[in-house]
PDB file of C-alpha atoms and ligand atoms in Angstrom:
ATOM      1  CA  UNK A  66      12.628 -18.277  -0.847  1.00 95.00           C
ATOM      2  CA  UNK A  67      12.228 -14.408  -1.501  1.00 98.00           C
ATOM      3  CA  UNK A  68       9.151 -13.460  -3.039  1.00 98.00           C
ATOM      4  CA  UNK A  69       7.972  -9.691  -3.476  1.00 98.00           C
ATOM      5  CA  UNK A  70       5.425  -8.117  -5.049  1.00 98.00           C
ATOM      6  CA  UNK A  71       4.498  -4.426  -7.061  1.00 98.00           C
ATOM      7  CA  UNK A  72       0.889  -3.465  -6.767  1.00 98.00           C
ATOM      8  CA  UNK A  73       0.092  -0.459  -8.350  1.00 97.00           C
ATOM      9  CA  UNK A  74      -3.970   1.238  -8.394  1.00 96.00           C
ATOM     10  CA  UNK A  75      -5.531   1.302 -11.603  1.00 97.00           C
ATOM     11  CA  UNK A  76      -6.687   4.711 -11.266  1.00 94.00           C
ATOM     12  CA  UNK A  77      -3.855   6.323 -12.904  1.00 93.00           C
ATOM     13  CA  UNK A  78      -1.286   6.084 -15.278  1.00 94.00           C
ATOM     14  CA  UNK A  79       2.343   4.763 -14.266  1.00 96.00           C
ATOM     15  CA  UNK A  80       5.034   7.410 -14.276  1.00 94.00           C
ATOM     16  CA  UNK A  81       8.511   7.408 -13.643  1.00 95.00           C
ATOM     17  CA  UNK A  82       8.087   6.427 -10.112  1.00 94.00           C
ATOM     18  CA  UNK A  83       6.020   3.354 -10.568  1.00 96.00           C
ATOM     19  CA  UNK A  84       9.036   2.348 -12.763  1.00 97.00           C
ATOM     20  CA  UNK A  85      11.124   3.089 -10.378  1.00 97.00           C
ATOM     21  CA  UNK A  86       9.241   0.662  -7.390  1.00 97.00           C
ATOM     22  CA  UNK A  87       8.646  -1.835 -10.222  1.00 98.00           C
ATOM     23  CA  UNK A  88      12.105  -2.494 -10.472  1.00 98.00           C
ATOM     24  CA  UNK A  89      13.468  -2.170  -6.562  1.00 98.00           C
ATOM     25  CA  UNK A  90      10.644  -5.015  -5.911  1.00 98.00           C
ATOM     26  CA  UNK A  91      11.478  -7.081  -9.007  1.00 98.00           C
ATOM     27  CA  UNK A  92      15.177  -7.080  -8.345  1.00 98.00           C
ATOM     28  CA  UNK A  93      15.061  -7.546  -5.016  1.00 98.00           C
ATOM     29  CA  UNK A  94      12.544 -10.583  -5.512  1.00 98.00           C
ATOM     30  CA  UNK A  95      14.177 -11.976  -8.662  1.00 96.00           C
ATOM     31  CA  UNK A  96      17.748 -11.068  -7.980  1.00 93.00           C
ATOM     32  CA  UNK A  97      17.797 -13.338  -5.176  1.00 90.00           C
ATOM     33  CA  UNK A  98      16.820 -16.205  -7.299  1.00 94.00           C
ATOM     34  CA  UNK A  99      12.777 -15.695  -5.714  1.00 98.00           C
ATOM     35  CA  UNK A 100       9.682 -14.464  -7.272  1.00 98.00           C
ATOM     36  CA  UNK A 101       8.370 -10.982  -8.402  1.00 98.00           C
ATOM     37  CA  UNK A 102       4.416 -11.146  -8.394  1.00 98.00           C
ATOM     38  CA  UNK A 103       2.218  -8.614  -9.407  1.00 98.00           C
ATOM     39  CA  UNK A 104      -1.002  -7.680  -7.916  1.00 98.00           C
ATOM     40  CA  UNK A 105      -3.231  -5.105  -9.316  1.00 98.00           C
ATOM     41  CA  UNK A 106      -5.128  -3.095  -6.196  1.00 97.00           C
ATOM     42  CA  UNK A 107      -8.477  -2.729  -7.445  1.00 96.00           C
ATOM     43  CA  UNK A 108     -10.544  -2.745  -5.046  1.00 95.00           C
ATOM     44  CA  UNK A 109     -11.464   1.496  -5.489  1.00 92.00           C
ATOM     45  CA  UNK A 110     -14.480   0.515  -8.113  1.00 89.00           C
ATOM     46  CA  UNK A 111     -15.636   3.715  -8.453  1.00 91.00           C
ATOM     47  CA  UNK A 112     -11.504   4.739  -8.922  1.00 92.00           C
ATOM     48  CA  UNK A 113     -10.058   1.532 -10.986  1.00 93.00           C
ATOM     49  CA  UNK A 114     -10.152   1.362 -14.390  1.00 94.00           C
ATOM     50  CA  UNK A 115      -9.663  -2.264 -16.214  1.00 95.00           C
ATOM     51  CA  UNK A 116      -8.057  -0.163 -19.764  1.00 95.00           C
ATOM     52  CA  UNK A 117      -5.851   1.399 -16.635  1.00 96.00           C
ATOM     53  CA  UNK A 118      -4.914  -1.792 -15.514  1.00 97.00           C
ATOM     54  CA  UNK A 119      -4.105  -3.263 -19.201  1.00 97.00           C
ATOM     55  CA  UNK A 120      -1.580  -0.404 -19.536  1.00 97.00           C
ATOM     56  CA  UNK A 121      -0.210  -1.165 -17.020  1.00 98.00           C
ATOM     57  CA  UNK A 122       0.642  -4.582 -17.897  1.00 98.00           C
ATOM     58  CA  UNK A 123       1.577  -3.242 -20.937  1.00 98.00           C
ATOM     59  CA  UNK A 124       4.120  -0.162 -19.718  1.00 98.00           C
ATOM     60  CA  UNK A 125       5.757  -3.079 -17.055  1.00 98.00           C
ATOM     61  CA  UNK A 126       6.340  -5.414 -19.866  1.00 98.00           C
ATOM     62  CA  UNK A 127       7.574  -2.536 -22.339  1.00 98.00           C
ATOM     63  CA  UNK A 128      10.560  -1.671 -19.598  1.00 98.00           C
ATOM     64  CA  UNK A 129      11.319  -5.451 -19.467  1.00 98.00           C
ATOM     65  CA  UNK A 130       9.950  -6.650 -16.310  1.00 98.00           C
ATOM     66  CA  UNK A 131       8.339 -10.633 -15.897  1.00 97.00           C
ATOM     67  CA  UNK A 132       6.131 -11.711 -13.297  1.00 98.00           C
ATOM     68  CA  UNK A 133       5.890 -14.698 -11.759  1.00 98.00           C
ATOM     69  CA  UNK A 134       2.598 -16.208 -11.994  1.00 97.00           C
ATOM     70  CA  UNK A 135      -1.198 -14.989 -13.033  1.00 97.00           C
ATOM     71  CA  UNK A 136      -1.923 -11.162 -12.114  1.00 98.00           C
ATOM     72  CA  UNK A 137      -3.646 -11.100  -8.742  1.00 98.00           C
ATOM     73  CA  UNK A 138      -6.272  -8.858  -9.213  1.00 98.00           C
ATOM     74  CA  UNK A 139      -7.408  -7.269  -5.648  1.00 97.00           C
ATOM     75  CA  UNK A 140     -11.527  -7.687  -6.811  1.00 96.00           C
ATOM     76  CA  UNK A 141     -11.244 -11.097  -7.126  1.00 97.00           C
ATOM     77  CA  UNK A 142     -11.110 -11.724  -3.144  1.00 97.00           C
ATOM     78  CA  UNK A 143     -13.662  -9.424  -1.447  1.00 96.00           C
ATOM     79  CA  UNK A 144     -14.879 -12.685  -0.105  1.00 96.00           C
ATOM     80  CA  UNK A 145     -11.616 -13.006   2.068  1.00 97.00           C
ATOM     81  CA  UNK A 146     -11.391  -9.383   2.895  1.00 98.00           C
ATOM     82  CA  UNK A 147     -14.867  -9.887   4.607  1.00 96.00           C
ATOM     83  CA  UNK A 148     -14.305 -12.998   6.108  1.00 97.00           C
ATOM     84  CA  UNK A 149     -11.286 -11.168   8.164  1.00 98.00           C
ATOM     85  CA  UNK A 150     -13.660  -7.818   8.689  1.00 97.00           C
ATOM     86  CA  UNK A 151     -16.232 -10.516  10.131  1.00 97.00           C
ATOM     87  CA  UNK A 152     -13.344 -11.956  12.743  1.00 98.00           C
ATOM     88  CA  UNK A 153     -12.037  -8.730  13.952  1.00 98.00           C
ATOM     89  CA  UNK A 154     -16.197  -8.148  14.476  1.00 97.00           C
ATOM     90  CA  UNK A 155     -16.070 -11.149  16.473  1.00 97.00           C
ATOM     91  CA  UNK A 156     -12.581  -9.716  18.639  1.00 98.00           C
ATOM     92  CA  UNK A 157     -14.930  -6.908  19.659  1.00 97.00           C
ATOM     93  CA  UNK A 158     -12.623  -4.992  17.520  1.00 98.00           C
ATOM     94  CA  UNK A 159     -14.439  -2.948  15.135  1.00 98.00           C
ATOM     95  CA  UNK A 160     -17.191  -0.394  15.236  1.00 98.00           C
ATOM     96  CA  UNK A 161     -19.943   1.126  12.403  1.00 97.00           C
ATOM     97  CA  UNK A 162     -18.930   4.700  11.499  1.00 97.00           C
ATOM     98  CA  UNK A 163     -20.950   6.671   8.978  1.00 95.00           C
ATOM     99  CA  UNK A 164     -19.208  10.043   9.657  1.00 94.00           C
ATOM    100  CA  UNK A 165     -18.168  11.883   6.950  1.00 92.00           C
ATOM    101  CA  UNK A 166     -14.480  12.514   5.355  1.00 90.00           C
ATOM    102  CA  UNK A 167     -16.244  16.611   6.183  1.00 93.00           C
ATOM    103  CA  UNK A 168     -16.982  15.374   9.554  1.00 93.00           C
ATOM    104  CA  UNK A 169     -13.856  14.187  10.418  1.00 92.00           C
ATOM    105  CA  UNK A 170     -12.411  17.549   8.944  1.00 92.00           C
ATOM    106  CA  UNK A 171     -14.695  19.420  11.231  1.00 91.00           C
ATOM    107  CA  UNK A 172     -14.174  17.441  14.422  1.00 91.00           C
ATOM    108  CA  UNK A 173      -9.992  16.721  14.243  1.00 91.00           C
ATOM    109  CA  UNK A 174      -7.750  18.301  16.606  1.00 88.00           C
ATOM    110  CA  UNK A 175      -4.445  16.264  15.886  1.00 92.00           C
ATOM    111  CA  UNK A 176      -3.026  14.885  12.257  1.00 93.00           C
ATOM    112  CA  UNK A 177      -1.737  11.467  11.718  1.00 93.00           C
ATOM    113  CA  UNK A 178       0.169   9.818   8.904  1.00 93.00           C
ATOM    114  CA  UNK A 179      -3.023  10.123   6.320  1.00 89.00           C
ATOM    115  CA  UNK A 180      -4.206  13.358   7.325  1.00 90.00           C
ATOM    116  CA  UNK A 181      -6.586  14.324  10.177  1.00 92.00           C
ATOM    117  CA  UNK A 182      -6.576  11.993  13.032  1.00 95.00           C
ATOM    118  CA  UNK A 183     -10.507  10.499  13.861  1.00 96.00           C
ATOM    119  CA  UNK A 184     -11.275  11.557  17.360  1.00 93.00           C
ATOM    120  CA  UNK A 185     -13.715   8.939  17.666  1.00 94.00           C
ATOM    121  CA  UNK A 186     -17.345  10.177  18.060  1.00 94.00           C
ATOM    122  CA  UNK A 187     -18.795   6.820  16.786  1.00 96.00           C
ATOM    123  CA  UNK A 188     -16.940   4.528  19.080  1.00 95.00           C
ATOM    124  CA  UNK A 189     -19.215   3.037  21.821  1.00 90.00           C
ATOM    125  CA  UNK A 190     -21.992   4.157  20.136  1.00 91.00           C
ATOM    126  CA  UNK A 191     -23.244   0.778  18.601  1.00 84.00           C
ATOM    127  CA  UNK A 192     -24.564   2.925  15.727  1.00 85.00           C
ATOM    128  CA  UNK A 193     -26.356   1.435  12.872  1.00 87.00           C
ATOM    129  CA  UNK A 194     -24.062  -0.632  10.680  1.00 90.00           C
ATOM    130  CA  UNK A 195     -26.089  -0.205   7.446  1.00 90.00           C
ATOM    131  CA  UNK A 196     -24.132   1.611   4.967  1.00 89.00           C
ATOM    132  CA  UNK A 197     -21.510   2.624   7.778  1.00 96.00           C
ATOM    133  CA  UNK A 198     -17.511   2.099   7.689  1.00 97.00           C
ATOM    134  CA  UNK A 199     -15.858   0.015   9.821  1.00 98.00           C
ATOM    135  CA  UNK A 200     -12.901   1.547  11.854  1.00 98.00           C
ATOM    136  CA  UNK A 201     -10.568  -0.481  13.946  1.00 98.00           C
ATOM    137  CA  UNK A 202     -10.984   0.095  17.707  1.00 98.00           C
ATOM    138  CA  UNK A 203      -6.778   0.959  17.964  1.00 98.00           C
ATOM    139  CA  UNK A 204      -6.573   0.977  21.988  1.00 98.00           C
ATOM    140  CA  UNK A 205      -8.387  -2.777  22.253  1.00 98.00           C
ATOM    141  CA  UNK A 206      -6.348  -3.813  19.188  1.00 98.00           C
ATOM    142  CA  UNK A 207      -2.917  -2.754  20.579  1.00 98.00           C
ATOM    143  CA  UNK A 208      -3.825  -3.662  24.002  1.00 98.00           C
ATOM    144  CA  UNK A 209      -5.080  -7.052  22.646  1.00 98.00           C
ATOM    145  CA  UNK A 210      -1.590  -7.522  20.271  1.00 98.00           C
ATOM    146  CA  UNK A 211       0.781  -6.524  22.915  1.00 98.00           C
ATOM    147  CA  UNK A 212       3.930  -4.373  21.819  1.00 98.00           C
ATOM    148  CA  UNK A 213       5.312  -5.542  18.765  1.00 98.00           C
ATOM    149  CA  UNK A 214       8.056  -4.944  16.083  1.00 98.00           C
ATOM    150  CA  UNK A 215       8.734  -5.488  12.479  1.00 98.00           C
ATOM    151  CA  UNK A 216      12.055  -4.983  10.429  1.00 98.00           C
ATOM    152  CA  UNK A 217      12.795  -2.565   7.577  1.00 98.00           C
ATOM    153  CA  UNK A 218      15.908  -3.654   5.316  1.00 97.00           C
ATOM    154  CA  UNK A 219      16.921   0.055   5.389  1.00 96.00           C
ATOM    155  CA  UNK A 220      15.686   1.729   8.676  1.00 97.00           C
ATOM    156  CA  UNK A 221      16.512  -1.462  10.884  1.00 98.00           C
ATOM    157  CA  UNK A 222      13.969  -2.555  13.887  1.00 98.00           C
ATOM    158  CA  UNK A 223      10.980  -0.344  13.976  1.00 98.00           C
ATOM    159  CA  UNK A 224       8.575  -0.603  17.241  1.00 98.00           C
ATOM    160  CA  UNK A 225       5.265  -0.713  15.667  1.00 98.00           C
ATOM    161  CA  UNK A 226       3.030   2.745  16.565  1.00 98.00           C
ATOM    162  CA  UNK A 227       0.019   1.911  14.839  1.00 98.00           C
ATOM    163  CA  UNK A 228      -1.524   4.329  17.279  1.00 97.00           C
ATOM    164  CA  UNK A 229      -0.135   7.174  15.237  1.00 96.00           C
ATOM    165  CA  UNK A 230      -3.087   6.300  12.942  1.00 97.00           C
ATOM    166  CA  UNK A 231      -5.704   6.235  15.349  1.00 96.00           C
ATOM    167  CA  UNK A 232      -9.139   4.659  14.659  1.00 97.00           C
ATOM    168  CA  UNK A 233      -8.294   3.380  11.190  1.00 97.00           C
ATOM    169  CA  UNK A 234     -11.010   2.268   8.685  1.00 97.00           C
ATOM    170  CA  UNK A 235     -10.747  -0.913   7.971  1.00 98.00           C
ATOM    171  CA  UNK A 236     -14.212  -1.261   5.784  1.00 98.00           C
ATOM    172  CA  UNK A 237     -15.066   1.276   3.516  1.00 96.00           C
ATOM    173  CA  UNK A 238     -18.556   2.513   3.291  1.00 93.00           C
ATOM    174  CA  UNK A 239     -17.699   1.523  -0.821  1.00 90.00           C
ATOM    175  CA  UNK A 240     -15.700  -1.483  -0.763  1.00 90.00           C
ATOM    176  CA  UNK A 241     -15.340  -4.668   1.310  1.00 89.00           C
ATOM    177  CA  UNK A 242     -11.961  -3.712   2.692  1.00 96.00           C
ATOM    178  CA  UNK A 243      -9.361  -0.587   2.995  1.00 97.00           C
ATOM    179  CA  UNK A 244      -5.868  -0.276   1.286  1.00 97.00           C
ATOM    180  CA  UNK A 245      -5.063  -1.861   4.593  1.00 98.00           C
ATOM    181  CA  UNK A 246      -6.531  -4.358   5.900  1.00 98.00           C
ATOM    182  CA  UNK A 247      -6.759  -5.849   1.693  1.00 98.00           C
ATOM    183  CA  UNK A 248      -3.055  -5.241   1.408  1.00 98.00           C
ATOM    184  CA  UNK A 249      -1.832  -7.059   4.804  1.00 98.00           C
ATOM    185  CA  UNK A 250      -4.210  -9.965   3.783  1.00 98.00           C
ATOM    186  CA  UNK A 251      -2.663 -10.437   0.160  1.00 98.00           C
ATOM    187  CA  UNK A 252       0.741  -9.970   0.919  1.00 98.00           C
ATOM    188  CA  UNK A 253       0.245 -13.290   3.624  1.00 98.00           C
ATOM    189  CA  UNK A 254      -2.072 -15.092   1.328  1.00 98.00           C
ATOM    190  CA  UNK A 255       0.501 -14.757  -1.637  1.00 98.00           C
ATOM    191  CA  UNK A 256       3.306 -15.853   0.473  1.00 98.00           C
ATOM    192  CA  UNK A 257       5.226 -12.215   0.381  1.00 98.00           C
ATOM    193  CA  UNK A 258       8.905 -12.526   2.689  1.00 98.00           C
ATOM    194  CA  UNK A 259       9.706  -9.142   1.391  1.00 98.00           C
ATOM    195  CA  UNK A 260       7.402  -5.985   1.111  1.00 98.00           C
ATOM    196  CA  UNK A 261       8.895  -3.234  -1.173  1.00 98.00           C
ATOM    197  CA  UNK A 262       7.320   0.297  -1.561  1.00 97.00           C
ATOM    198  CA  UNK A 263       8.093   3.961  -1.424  1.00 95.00           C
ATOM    199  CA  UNK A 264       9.072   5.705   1.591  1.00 95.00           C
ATOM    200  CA  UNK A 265       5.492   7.449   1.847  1.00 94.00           C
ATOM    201  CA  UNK A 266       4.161   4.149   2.795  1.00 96.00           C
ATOM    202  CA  UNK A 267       6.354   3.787   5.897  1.00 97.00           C
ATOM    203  CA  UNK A 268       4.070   4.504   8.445  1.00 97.00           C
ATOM    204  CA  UNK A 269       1.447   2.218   6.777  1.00 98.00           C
ATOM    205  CA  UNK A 270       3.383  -0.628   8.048  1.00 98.00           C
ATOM    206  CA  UNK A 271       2.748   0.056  11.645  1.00 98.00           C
ATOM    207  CA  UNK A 272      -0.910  -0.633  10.638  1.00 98.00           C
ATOM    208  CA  UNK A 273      -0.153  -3.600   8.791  1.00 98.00           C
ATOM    209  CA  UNK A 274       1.954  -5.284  11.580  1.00 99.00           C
ATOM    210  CA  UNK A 275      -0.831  -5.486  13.791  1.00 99.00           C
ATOM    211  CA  UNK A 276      -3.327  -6.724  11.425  1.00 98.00           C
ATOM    212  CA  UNK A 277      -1.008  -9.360  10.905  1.00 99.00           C
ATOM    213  CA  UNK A 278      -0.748  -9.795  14.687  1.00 98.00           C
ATOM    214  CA  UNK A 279      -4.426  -9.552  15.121  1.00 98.00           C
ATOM    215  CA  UNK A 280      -5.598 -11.968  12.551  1.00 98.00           C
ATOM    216  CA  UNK A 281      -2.216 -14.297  13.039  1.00 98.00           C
ATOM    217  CA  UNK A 282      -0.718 -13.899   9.639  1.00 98.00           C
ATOM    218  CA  UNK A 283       2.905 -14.217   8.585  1.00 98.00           C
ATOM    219  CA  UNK A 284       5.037 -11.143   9.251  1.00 98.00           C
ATOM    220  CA  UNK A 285       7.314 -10.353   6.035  1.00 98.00           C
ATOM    221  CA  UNK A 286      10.042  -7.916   6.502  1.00 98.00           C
ATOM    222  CA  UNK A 287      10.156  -4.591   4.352  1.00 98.00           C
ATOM    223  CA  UNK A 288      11.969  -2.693   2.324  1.00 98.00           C
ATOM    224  CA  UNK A 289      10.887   1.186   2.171  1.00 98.00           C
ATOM    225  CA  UNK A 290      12.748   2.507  -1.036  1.00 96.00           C
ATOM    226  CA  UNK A 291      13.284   6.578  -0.981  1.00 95.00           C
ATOM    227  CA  UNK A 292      10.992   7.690  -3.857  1.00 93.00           C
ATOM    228  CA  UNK A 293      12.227   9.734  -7.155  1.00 91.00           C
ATOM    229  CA  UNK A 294      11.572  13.439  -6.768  1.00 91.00           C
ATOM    230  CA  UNK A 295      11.431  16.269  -8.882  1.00 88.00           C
ATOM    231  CA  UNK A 296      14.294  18.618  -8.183  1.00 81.00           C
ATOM    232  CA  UNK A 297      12.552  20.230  -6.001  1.00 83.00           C
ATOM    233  CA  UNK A 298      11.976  18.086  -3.877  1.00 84.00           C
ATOM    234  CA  UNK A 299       8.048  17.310  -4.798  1.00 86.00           C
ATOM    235  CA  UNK A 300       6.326  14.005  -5.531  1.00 81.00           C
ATOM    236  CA  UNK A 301       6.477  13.553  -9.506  1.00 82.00           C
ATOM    237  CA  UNK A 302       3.027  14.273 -10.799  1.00 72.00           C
ATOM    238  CA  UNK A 303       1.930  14.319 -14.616  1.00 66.00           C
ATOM    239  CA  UNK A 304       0.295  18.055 -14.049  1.00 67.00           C
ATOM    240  CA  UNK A 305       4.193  19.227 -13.710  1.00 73.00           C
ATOM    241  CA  UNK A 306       5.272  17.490 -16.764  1.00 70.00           C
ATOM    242  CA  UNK A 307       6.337  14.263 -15.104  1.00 76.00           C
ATOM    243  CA  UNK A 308       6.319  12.047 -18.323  1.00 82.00           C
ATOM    244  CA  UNK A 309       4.060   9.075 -18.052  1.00 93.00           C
ATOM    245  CA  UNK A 310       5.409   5.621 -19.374  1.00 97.00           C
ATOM    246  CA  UNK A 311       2.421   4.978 -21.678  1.00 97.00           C
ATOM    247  CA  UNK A 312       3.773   7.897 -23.234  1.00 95.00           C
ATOM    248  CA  UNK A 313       6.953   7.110 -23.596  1.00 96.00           C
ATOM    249  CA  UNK A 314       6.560   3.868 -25.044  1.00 97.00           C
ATOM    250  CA  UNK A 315       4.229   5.608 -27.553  1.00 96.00           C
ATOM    251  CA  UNK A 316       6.703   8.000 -28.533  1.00 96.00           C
ATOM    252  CA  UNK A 317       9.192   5.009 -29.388  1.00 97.00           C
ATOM    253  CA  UNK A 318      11.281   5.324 -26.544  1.00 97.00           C
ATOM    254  CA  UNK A 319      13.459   2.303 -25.383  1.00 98.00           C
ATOM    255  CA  UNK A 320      11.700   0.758 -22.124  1.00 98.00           C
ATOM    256  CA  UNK A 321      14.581  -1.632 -21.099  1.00 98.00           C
ATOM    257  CA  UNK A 322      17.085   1.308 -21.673  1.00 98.00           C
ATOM    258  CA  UNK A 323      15.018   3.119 -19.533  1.00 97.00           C
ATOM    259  CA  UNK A 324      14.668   0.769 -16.505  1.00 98.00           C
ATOM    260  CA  UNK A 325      18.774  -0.067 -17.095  1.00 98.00           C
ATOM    261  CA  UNK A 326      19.215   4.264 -16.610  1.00 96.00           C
ATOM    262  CA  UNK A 327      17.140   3.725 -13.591  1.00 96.00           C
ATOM    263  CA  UNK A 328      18.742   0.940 -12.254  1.00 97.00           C
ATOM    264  CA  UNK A 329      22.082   2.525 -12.711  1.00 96.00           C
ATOM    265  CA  UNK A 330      20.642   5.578 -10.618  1.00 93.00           C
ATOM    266  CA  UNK A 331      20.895   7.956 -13.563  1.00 93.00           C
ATOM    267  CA  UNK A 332      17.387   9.709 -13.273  1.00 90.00           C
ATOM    268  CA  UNK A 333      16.339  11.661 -16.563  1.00 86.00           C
ATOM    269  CA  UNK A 334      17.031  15.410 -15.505  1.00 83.00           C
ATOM    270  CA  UNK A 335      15.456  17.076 -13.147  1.00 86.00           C
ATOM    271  CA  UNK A 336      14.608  13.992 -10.875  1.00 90.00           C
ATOM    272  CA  UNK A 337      16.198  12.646  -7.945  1.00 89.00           C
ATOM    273  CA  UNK A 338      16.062  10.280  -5.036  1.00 91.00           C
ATOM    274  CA  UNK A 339      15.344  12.169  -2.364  1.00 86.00           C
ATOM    275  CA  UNK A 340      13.834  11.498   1.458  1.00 67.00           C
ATOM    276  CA  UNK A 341      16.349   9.207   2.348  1.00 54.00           C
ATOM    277  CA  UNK A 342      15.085   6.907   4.947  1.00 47.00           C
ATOM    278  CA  UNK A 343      13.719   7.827   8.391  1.00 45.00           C
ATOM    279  CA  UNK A 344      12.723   5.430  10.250  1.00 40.00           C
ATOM    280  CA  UNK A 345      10.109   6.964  12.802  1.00 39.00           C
ATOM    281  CA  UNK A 346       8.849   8.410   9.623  1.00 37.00           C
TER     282      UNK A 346
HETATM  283  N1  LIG B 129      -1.539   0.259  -4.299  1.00 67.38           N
HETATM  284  C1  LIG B 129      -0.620   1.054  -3.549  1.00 67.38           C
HETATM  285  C2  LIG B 129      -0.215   2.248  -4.348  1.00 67.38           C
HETATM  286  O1  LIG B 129      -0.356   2.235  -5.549  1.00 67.38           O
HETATM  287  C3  LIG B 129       0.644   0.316  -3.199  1.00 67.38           C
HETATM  288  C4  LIG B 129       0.513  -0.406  -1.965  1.00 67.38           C
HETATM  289  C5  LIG B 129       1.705  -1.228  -1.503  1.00 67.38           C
HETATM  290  O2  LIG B 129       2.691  -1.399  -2.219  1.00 67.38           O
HETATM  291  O3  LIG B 129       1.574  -1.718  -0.396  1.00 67.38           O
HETATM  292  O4  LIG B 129       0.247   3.202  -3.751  1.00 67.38           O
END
């Protein structure tokens, strides 16, 4: 059976967007006669808001969307999150980092798919783990995994390049896990066949594949949706006037005549699909 999920970060509101991913990974979960769950990503505690997170219960039921089963809520399994950080330990696979997002800045000479690629400096250095990030040790891992591949619905068979991402952290100085290594263990413990999100989230499934290969977890497939645009071309964002669907539902608007408009493809004016789907991304 299908089964797909939406997890959104409380630290905003939902726009038009959100709507728009709501309803791929509901329809594609629920259309097929599976399950849509929902999972609220809140493991950002200085970032995640619980009133956030009631709205947006509230805005996903206002455009007509069910869930199947209670709302996984990301905080509620840190303890699994470290058990897995404590096994890739154990691999030899991760190191203590307490560099800087300004020292990584300073020392970069290459960009990857999140911004400026780690060079490394605290690898091999055994450093003190107090405090520190973890990052993933990605020539071990990959050498350890082997070559492996995972399966887009739109972009076909995609070698995984986790590489691209370099030393990724995996523990956050702040929180038990990162986006992830907490996202790649929920989607296996909640029995996920079918990850849907945006196009910008692409090369985040290189990552994912080998966690899943490293900690032998299930492998889903995925479905990268293009993501609604503003006309030109830009990510919708609230500081441009991108309306926000608290807001709309306050102002009376109709939420499953919205998310029908959507569905149809017929994008309030001035937004668009746009990327299309490339699949080295
Ligand atoms: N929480 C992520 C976000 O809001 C979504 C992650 C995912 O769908 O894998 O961008």
């Amino acid at each position: 059976m299908i089964r797909t999920r939406f997890a959104p970060s409380p630290n905003g509101l939902l726009h038009l967007g959100h709507a728009y991913a709501a309803l791929v990974a509901h329809d594609l979960g629920r259309g097929q006669c599976g399950e849509f769950l929902l999972r609220i990503e809140d493991i950002d505690a200085a970032r995640s808001r619980a009133d956030l997170a009631g709205a947006i219960l509230a805005d996903l039921a206002w455009l007509g969307l069910e869930w199947d089963g209670p709302v996984v809520f990301q905080s509620t399994r840190l303890a699994s999150y470290a058990a897995a950080a404590e096994r890739l330990k154990e691999l030899g696979l991760l190191y203590p980092c307490r560099c800087t997002r300004a020292d990584v800045l300073a020392s970069a000479h290459a960009a990857g798919p999140e911004g400026p690629l780690y060079p490394g400096t605290c690898r091999g250095r055994n450093g003190d783990p107090q405090g520190a990030a973890w990052r993933l040790d990605m020539a071990r891992a990959v050498a350890l995994a082997g070559p492996l591949a995972w399966h887009d619905e739109l972009a076909g068979v995609q070698q995984a390049r986790p590489e691209l991402f370099g030393d990724v952290v995996l523990v956050r100085k702040d929180a038990p896990a990162s986006y992830h290594l907490a996202a790649t263990l929920d989607d296996a413990a909640d029995g996920i066949t079918l990850v849907t999100r945006g196009m910008d989230l692409f090369p985040a499934s290189h990552v994912h594949r080998l966690l899943q290969a490293l900690l032998d977890l299930p492998v889903p497939r995925w479905h990268h949706h293009p993501l609604l645009v503003e006309g030109d071309g830009r990510k919708l964002a609230k500081r441009r006037g991108s309306p926000g669907l608290t807001d709309l539902r306050a102002a009376g608007e109709d939420g499953p005549a919205l998310a029908a408009a959507l569905r149809a493809g017929r994008f309030p004016a001035g937004l668009s699909l746009g990327g299309g789907v490339e699949g080295g991304a």
